XYZ file of C-alpha atoms in Angstrom:
567
model
C -23.695 -21.774 -25.039
C -20.439 -20.253 -23.890
C -20.920 -17.868 -20.999
C -19.402 -14.453 -21.309
C -16.652 -13.748 -18.770
C -17.050 -10.829 -16.424
C -14.768 -8.158 -17.853
C -13.359 -4.921 -16.553
C -15.028 -1.942 -18.236
C -13.056 -0.775 -21.260
C -12.788 2.744 -19.877
C -11.032 1.416 -16.764
C -8.721 -0.709 -18.888
C -7.822 2.278 -21.050
C -7.124 4.477 -18.024
C -4.965 1.870 -16.282
C -3.085 0.948 -19.474
C -2.325 4.646 -19.979
C -1.168 5.049 -16.373
C 1.019 1.952 -16.645
C 2.632 3.031 -19.918
C 3.164 6.556 -18.572
C 4.830 5.205 -15.424
C 7.098 2.895 -17.431
C 8.008 5.746 -19.765
C 8.840 8.025 -16.835
C 10.905 5.314 -15.140
C 12.881 4.742 -18.335
C 13.527 8.466 -18.700
C 14.197 9.338 -15.053
C 15.066 5.789 -13.967
C 13.147 6.022 -10.686
C 10.207 8.057 -9.431
C 9.431 9.614 -6.063
C 6.890 6.825 -5.525
C 9.731 4.311 -5.909
C 11.764 6.120 -3.265
C 8.880 6.404 -0.824
C 8.000 2.722 -1.252
C 11.546 1.423 -1.083
C 13.086 3.525 1.671
C 12.852 3.221 5.444
C 11.831 6.861 5.739
C 11.858 8.829 8.997
C 8.086 8.449 8.987
C 8.443 4.659 8.908
C 11.449 4.026 11.099
C 10.087 4.978 14.536
C 7.254 2.441 14.692
C 6.891 -1.311 14.260
C 3.748 -3.179 13.199
C 2.369 -5.636 15.758
C -0.890 -6.639 14.046
C -3.164 -5.792 11.127
C -6.944 -6.110 11.481
C -8.208 -5.808 7.916
C -11.890 -5.665 6.872
C -12.702 -5.473 3.144
C -15.991 -5.495 1.248
C -15.650 -5.781 -2.539
C -18.452 -4.512 -4.764
C -18.363 -7.206 -7.424
C -20.581 -5.355 -9.894
C -18.737 -2.035 -9.703
C -15.154 -3.344 -9.271
C -14.704 -1.245 -6.133
C -13.807 -1.959 -2.535
C -14.476 -0.327 0.810
C -12.647 -1.251 3.950
C -10.960 -0.501 7.224
C -7.571 -1.489 8.524
C -6.611 -1.117 12.164
C -2.858 -1.076 12.562
C -1.621 -2.056 16.010
C 1.919 -0.779 16.455
C 4.618 -0.067 18.993
C 7.120 2.767 19.249
C 10.739 1.673 18.763
C 12.604 4.990 18.640
C 12.082 8.745 18.914
C 8.656 9.579 17.525
C 8.472 11.566 14.313
C 5.692 14.077 13.771
C 4.168 11.889 11.036
C 3.508 8.251 10.090
C 3.863 6.998 6.531
C 1.056 4.732 5.331
C 1.033 3.271 1.822
C -2.108 3.096 -0.318
C -1.823 3.256 -4.080
C -3.833 5.494 -6.370
C -6.662 5.675 -7.172
C -7.692 4.275 -3.744
C -8.420 6.938 -1.135
C -8.158 7.116 2.653
C -11.345 8.740 3.940
C -10.438 9.154 7.603
C -7.883 8.148 10.208
C -8.265 7.646 13.959
C -5.217 7.360 16.243
C -5.861 5.929 19.693
C -9.492 7.018 19.461
C -8.787 10.545 18.200
C -9.408 11.683 14.631
C -6.221 12.889 12.930
C -5.449 14.703 9.697
C -3.280 13.481 6.857
C -1.728 14.494 3.539
C -0.960 12.546 0.404
C 2.221 12.310 -1.657
C 1.597 9.974 -4.574
C 1.077 6.463 -3.185
C 2.197 7.511 0.317
C -0.061 9.014 2.968
C 1.356 10.920 5.923
C -0.636 10.812 9.137
C -0.141 13.935 11.246
C 0.349 13.176 14.932
C -1.447 15.599 17.287
C 1.671 15.382 19.466
C 4.829 13.320 19.593
C 4.105 11.862 23.016
C 3.356 8.266 22.083
C 4.928 6.217 24.872
C 7.068 3.137 24.330
C 5.715 1.520 27.471
C 2.990 1.811 30.083
C 3.504 0.315 33.565
C 6.654 -1.436 32.300
C 4.691 -3.105 29.494
C 5.144 -2.334 25.815
C 2.533 0.219 24.772
C 0.431 -0.881 21.792
C -1.118 1.963 19.810
C -3.931 1.800 17.265
C -4.327 3.596 13.958
C -7.664 2.911 12.275
C -7.918 3.753 8.576
C -11.128 3.944 6.533
C -10.716 3.778 2.776
C -12.479 3.078 -0.533
C -12.078 3.242 -4.285
C -11.322 1.404 -7.515
C -8.231 -0.758 -6.946
C -5.870 -1.354 -9.834
C -7.083 -4.350 -11.842
C -4.511 -7.045 -12.548
C -4.300 -7.080 -16.334
C -1.943 -10.079 -16.481
C -1.715 -11.626 -13.029
C 0.496 -12.589 -11.366
C 3.101 -10.653 -13.394
C 1.053 -7.454 -13.563
C -0.612 -7.403 -10.177
C -3.706 -6.015 -8.529
C -7.187 -7.453 -8.081
C -8.378 -10.054 -10.606
C -12.105 -9.726 -11.388
C -13.336 -12.761 -13.318
C -16.150 -15.284 -13.569
C -15.779 -19.051 -13.540
C -17.120 -21.380 -16.238
C -20.540 -21.384 -14.602
C -20.764 -17.615 -14.545
C -20.081 -17.230 -10.825
C -17.897 -14.338 -9.632
C -14.295 -15.391 -9.070
C -11.995 -12.806 -7.542
C -8.401 -12.951 -6.401
C -5.402 -10.822 -5.471
C -1.797 -10.945 -6.677
C 0.523 -8.110 -5.728
C 4.114 -9.278 -5.221
C 6.482 -6.486 -6.243
C 3.638 -4.083 -6.917
C 2.789 -4.232 -3.225
C -0.116 -4.964 -0.899
C -0.939 -1.258 -0.851
C -2.500 -1.739 -4.268
C -5.617 -2.945 -2.412
C -5.238 -2.165 1.297
C -3.442 0.482 3.419
C -0.386 -0.717 5.323
C 3.297 -0.218 5.977
C 4.204 -1.688 2.618
C 7.834 -2.641 3.126
C 9.133 -6.188 3.532
C 11.366 -5.258 6.472
C 8.386 -4.914 8.838
C 6.118 -7.939 9.196
C 3.180 -8.010 11.613
C 3.319 -10.601 14.387
C -0.232 -11.631 13.451
C -2.971 -10.657 10.997
C -6.776 -10.760 11.102
C -8.494 -10.755 7.710
C -12.271 -10.298 7.329
C -13.825 -10.312 3.851
C -17.555 -9.676 3.283
C -19.070 -11.374 0.215
C -22.511 -12.455 -1.055
C -23.711 -15.472 0.920
C -23.622 -17.665 -2.210
C -19.819 -17.315 -2.286
C -16.864 -18.066 -0.023
C -13.734 -16.131 0.798
C -10.535 -18.065 1.437
C -7.715 -16.077 3.019
C -4.555 -16.862 4.971
C -4.376 -18.759 8.245
C -7.237 -20.491 10.033
C -10.932 -19.766 9.659
C -12.248 -18.130 12.835
C -15.896 -17.681 11.923
C -18.433 -16.993 9.195
C -21.107 -14.471 10.132
C -24.248 -13.711 8.119
C -25.552 -10.149 8.270
C -29.165 -11.063 7.438
C -29.133 -9.090 4.193
C -27.581 -11.635 1.853
C -23.910 -11.266 2.840
C -21.446 -13.263 4.904
C -18.187 -12.156 6.482
C -15.390 -14.713 6.461
C -12.780 -14.048 9.145
C -9.334 -15.657 9.054
C -6.495 -15.340 11.560
C -2.769 -15.693 10.877
C -0.868 -16.287 14.099
C 2.625 -16.005 12.596
C 4.601 -13.148 11.014
C 3.675 -12.594 7.359
C 4.884 -10.293 4.591
C 2.173 -7.921 3.360
C 2.117 -9.122 -0.261
C 1.105 -12.575 1.003
C -2.189 -11.274 2.423
C -4.894 -12.521 0.074
C -8.572 -12.865 -0.598
C -9.964 -15.559 -2.902
C -13.680 -15.206 -3.559
C -15.603 -17.867 -5.464
C -17.945 -20.818 -5.509
C -15.504 -23.159 -3.800
C -15.689 -26.788 -2.728
C -13.556 -27.895 0.204
C -11.757 -31.104 1.154
C -9.069 -31.748 3.727
C -6.373 -34.124 4.912
C -3.545 -34.271 7.450
C 0.170 -34.910 7.237
C 2.256 -36.502 9.955
C 5.245 -34.217 9.684
C 8.347 -33.403 11.665
C 6.425 -31.178 14.095
C 3.392 -33.435 14.444
C 0.058 -33.233 12.639
C -0.179 -30.624 9.896
C -3.668 -29.721 8.677
C -4.048 -29.692 4.891
C -7.032 -27.877 3.358
C -7.939 -27.541 -0.288
C -10.396 -25.123 -1.912
C -11.235 -25.504 -5.598
C -14.108 -24.543 -7.873
C -16.896 -27.039 -7.303
C -16.725 -28.510 -10.814
C -12.974 -29.219 -10.440
C -13.274 -31.198 -7.215
C -12.448 -34.672 -8.592
C -9.511 -33.436 -10.682
C -8.137 -31.616 -7.651
C -8.369 -34.670 -5.405
C -6.210 -36.572 -7.879
C -3.688 -33.820 -8.670
C -3.247 -32.693 -5.091
C -2.000 -36.143 -4.112
C 1.391 -34.588 -4.898
C 1.172 -32.347 -1.826
C 2.189 -34.923 0.777
C 5.329 -36.150 -1.047
C 6.247 -32.514 -1.669
C 5.924 -31.588 2.002
C 7.921 -34.651 3.068
C 10.647 -33.730 0.561
C 10.845 -30.122 1.706
C 10.807 -31.042 5.388
C 13.696 -33.393 4.636
C 15.722 -30.649 2.958
C 14.618 -27.481 4.768
C 13.279 -28.580 8.137
C 9.729 -28.499 9.528
C 7.006 -26.678 7.636
C 7.228 -23.150 9.098
C 3.531 -22.583 9.805
C 2.060 -25.591 11.587
C 0.013 -23.176 13.711
C -1.775 -21.799 10.634
C -1.926 -24.967 8.522
C -1.309 -25.473 4.791
C -3.839 -24.611 2.084
C -4.008 -24.801 -1.691
C -6.605 -22.442 -3.159
C -7.600 -22.549 -6.819
C -6.926 -19.137 -8.361
C -7.898 -17.413 -11.590
C -4.222 -16.850 -12.450
C -1.184 -19.162 -12.525
C -0.138 -19.031 -8.875
C 1.364 -17.103 -5.973
C 3.063 -17.936 -2.673
C 0.430 -16.520 -0.337
C 1.491 -17.749 3.092
C -0.590 -20.733 4.310
C -2.997 -20.146 1.388
C -0.966 -20.948 -1.732
C -2.696 -19.767 -4.912
C -2.963 -22.565 -7.493
C -3.918 -22.036 -11.146
C -1.966 -24.690 -13.057
C -5.112 -26.326 -14.462
C -4.469 -29.661 -12.694
C -1.637 -30.757 -14.954
C 2.046 -31.517 -14.502
C 4.782 -29.186 -15.620
C 4.299 -25.463 -16.079
C 0.841 -25.666 -17.651
C 2.033 -28.866 -19.302
C 5.486 -27.584 -20.257
C 8.819 -28.745 -18.821
C 10.883 -25.610 -18.192
C 14.084 -27.669 -18.100
C 13.545 -29.465 -21.389
C 14.817 -32.682 -19.784
C 11.526 -34.469 -19.162
C 11.877 -34.311 -15.380
C 9.846 -31.135 -15.101
C 6.784 -32.894 -16.499
C 6.768 -35.494 -13.742
C 5.344 -33.058 -11.167
C 3.039 -30.067 -10.917
C 5.178 -26.940 -11.153
C 2.874 -24.666 -9.135
C 2.380 -27.132 -6.277
C 6.132 -27.595 -5.953
C 7.420 -24.083 -6.638
C 4.846 -21.974 -4.800
C 4.903 -24.302 -1.787
C 8.694 -24.024 -1.688
C 8.155 -20.343 -0.955
C 6.707 -21.262 2.429
C 10.338 -21.748 3.480
C 11.985 -19.121 1.269
C 9.980 -15.921 0.932
C 7.478 -16.537 3.712
C 9.581 -18.064 6.498
C 12.743 -16.222 5.430
C 11.881 -12.859 3.859
C 14.259 -10.343 2.319
C 14.094 -6.867 3.863
C 14.496 -5.165 0.479
C 13.088 -6.536 -2.765
C 16.490 -5.876 -4.338
C 17.467 -9.109 -2.544
C 14.580 -11.179 -3.905
C 16.995 -13.873 -5.057
C 16.762 -15.124 -1.469
C 13.098 -15.905 -2.234
C 13.313 -16.977 -5.852
C 16.755 -18.559 -6.107
C 16.273 -20.977 -3.237
C 12.676 -21.681 -4.246
C 13.690 -22.360 -7.819
C 16.330 -24.722 -6.432
C 13.625 -26.423 -4.358
C 12.377 -27.826 -7.687
C 15.768 -29.501 -8.143
C 15.786 -30.777 -4.574
C 12.266 -32.196 -4.939
C 13.332 -33.972 -8.154
C 16.423 -35.266 -6.373
C 14.371 -36.520 -3.394
C 11.762 -38.365 -5.491
C 13.707 -39.462 -8.587
C 17.351 -39.449 -7.516
C 20.387 -37.173 -7.601
C 21.089 -37.707 -11.309
C 17.561 -36.553 -12.136
C 17.993 -33.453 -9.969
C 21.317 -32.649 -11.613
C 19.808 -33.020 -15.083
C 16.933 -30.715 -14.150
C 19.080 -27.884 -12.802
C 21.414 -28.113 -15.787
C 18.406 -28.014 -18.099
C 16.968 -24.785 -16.708
C 20.177 -22.925 -17.579
C 18.773 -22.316 -21.032
C 16.374 -19.845 -19.401
C 19.161 -17.634 -18.014
C 19.326 -14.235 -19.733
C 22.362 -12.553 -18.131
C 20.716 -9.241 -18.996
C 21.466 -7.374 -15.757
C 22.618 -8.168 -12.209
C 20.378 -10.324 -10.026
C 20.484 -7.868 -7.127
C 18.532 -4.691 -7.783
C 19.013 -1.189 -6.435
C 18.389 -0.765 -2.742
C 15.843 1.599 -1.168
C 13.991 2.042 -4.468
C 11.546 -0.883 -4.479
C 13.561 -2.285 -7.371
C 13.939 -5.953 -8.209
C 16.947 -7.122 -10.150
C 17.037 -9.474 -13.117
C 14.639 -12.363 -13.575
C 17.833 -14.430 -13.406
C 17.104 -14.441 -9.650
C 15.309 -17.711 -10.508
C 17.433 -19.897 -12.776
C 20.870 -18.319 -12.386
C 20.661 -17.993 -8.592
C 19.462 -21.598 -8.469
C 22.515 -22.725 -10.418
C 24.775 -20.655 -8.153
C 23.334 -22.559 -5.189
C 24.002 -25.794 -7.072
C 27.638 -24.672 -7.469
C 27.858 -24.225 -3.702
C 26.401 -27.677 -3.176
C 29.168 -29.149 -5.359
C 31.790 -27.232 -3.408
C 30.443 -28.615 -0.132
C 30.457 -32.074 -1.691
C 28.675 -33.863 1.129
C 24.892 -34.168 0.750
C 24.279 -34.239 4.487
C 26.325 -31.068 5.067
C 24.414 -29.182 2.380
C 21.095 -30.396 3.759
C 22.132 -29.460 7.294
C 23.028 -25.964 6.114
C 19.587 -25.429 4.550
C 17.800 -26.715 7.637
C 19.891 -24.572 9.986
C 19.301 -21.533 7.774
C 15.535 -21.962 8.111
C 15.884 -22.362 11.856
C 18.267 -19.449 12.398
C 16.141 -17.042 10.338
C 12.762 -18.540 11.221
C 10.017 -15.952 10.708
C 12.625 -13.225 10.184
C 13.550 -10.668 7.567
C 17.104 -10.747 6.220
C 19.535 -9.117 3.832
C 21.453 -10.837 1.073
C 24.636 -10.045 3.002
C 23.396 -12.033 6.015
C 22.602 -15.085 3.871
C 25.903 -14.820 2.005
C 27.827 -14.639 5.278
C 25.902 -17.568 6.755
C 26.636 -19.784 3.736
C 30.316 -18.817 3.619
C 30.780 -19.709 7.274
C 28.967 -23.018 6.898
C 30.915 -24.103 3.826
C 34.280 -23.095 5.273
C 35.139 -21.301 2.023
C 35.436 -17.571 1.401
C 32.622 -17.215 -1.081
C 32.232 -13.422 -1.161
C 33.692 -13.233 -4.674
C 31.438 -16.062 -5.824
C 28.350 -14.163 -4.652
C 29.628 -10.938 -6.220
C 30.243 -12.703 -9.533
C 26.861 -14.390 -9.835
C 24.605 -11.882 -8.073
C 26.178 -8.557 -8.998
C 27.506 -9.054 -12.544
C 26.267 -10.656 -15.746
C 29.581 -12.401 -16.451
C 29.635 -16.186 -16.555
C 33.086 -17.235 -15.301
C 35.183 -19.214 -17.756
C 37.681 -21.857 -16.721
C 40.531 -21.729 -19.205
C 42.719 -24.836 -19.369
C 45.278 -26.748 -21.398
C 47.438 -29.861 -21.108
C 51.216 -29.709 -21.373
C 53.801 -32.499 -21.238
C 56.482 -31.883 -18.637
C 59.034 -34.482 -17.557
C 57.023 -37.333 -19.050
C 53.785 -36.323 -17.280
C 50.687 -34.549 -18.526
C 50.195 -31.339 -16.535
C 46.809 -29.628 -16.457
C 47.015 -25.829 -16.350
C 43.898 -23.888 -15.410
C 42.694 -20.410 -14.361
C 39.547 -18.276 -14.171
C 38.766 -15.737 -16.901
C 35.796 -13.457 -17.627
C 35.495 -12.854 -13.910
C 35.745 -10.125 -11.310
C 39.140 -9.398 -9.714
C 39.925 -11.912 -7.011
C 37.389 -14.510 -8.172
C 38.458 -17.744 -6.520
C 35.632 -20.268 -6.696
C 36.764 -23.830 -5.977
C 35.850 -26.282 -8.729
C 35.983 -30.015 -9.304
C 38.642 -30.896 -11.885
C 39.836 -34.148 -13.430
C 42.150 -35.864 -10.943
C 45.153 -38.130 -11.224
C 43.607 -41.526 -11.911
C 40.668 -43.150 -13.719
C 40.219 -39.995 -13.871
C 38.765 -39.031 -10.503
C 37.624 -35.573 -9.577
C 39.216 -33.340 -6.981
C 38.200 -29.961 -5.558
C 40.725 -27.322 -6.584
C 40.958 -23.649 -5.605
C 41.147 -21.931 -8.982
C 42.152 -18.258 -9.303
C 42.879 -15.781 -12.075
C 46.496 -16.952 -12.142
C 47.613 -20.077 -13.929
C 47.847 -23.088 -11.636
C 48.771 -26.652 -12.466
C 48.165 -30.226 -11.402
C 49.682 -33.542 -12.460
C 47.368 -35.908 -14.347
C 47.445 -39.323 -16.009
C 45.842 -38.118 -19.222
C 47.356 -39.039 -22.553
C 48.957 -36.426 -24.751
C 46.312 -34.740 -26.887
C 43.444 -36.379 -25.015
C 40.142 -34.467 -25.089
C 39.479 -33.826 -21.417
C 36.394 -31.630 -21.937
C 34.254 -34.734 -21.358
C 35.556 -34.911 -17.796
C 34.687 -31.342 -16.838
C 31.947 -31.206 -14.197
C 28.661 -30.109 -15.765
C 27.147 -29.402 -12.359
C 29.038 -26.112 -12.190
C 27.425 -23.194 -13.990
C 30.612 -22.015 -15.715
C 32.026 -22.018 -19.210
C 35.033 -24.188 -20.087
C 37.534 -23.077 -22.735
C 40.588 -24.974 -23.923
C 43.412 -22.601 -24.840
C 46.726 -23.188 -26.576
């Protein structure tokens, strides 16, 4: 007999669907709401303090779909103190009380933002020449937003497994961690460390980020699982995974020594997981080759089976690809190469370097996360199956590019740009690799990028500048073209006979003013390829082609551009 899945009460679903549709309608009409501004802006109430550590305690009520919890925010003062602190916690969750340095304080609410009133503005930066660490303890409760279609529509996922056991997870990228716990919900400010304690029935486990510190029973049928993350972490990566899990482990001899590998899957999927997760070690070796050492040796690497497709939760990667290759069995490139590996293992683990190690300050720049991570699929394919396979894969995923709106969103509004931040940004990176030409130089650039920005938050401008300097080419117009417009540049060309020789004329069209991306063109013999600096003006080069010869077959397919022969 098929067991009935635990479902969210229909009244809750109706309420949240209405709220979601209303919000979308308002955003379409007014473009952005006050909540968007408060979430996306470094307000005066955010700018004067910096998070040092979160100490989060959460107790879910599995039967009632509610949570209660506390979060102690350890912070330091970095500039002149404002009269208020902004804390983010999304409706309908409620902060019950707040205690600052042992003293109860008042607060007001403005949508999803809560403003803590400071009794005075005399919070010192230092005490006895040491940085002063202050504490804000928040007590909260309520019905968190349920994830109706995780991970795309985020929140808390309340489900049961095939045996009828509770199975609960979180997925909140974009939507924000404040959908289930109070924090400074902006990617520009990562805590130096995080303590996560989740209390669940003693028949279940909680798997969160970092290393397990202890499991304490309260004597009344519950256990509290406490995990510690010793490295900086973006707030949307903080996770809880509650279920009837089985555990197995392994180690990897990596570039920085022994890396602990831990796997948590539903007990009835243990054997399938042991087989499928054999892909983890080759993946980690491939990514260490391309990007440098795994960024979180101190906290280890985990794969945790989730009740949704997947998410890049730092050191606790959510896995829901049903133990099959491809994207739930489908090759997103249409070339066959994407079915030779498990999409979620490869893609979500790639985020450990891009998204978790290097994090964009503003989600408008999320291409830094998704573009490089999407390209990690190509680099994995290249590493395991060869460069031709990698090239075929990245060319194949172009069919998924929409060119609907710019990749970079609007700043200070918690606004992501186009979904083209995946496939189009990946192909832009592939363009840059062709321009660099040398595999070792491209690899060195990626490794140095992960070292330079290790455990840091960045802007798109910083990454663009870093790449331009490393390539030796002025690529500002290339980034503007691919990240800030929907135009696909077109290389116009034609052959003309002059003085007994075939001359190739070429220029860029359908591009921004000043677009000057170098491109590989047919050369003078065999034909070979040569890197040429194309511009909007007609340029020419001597070739050995025959009059009337179709040279389209020689154009380099590794560049994401259009080619157009003109008369």
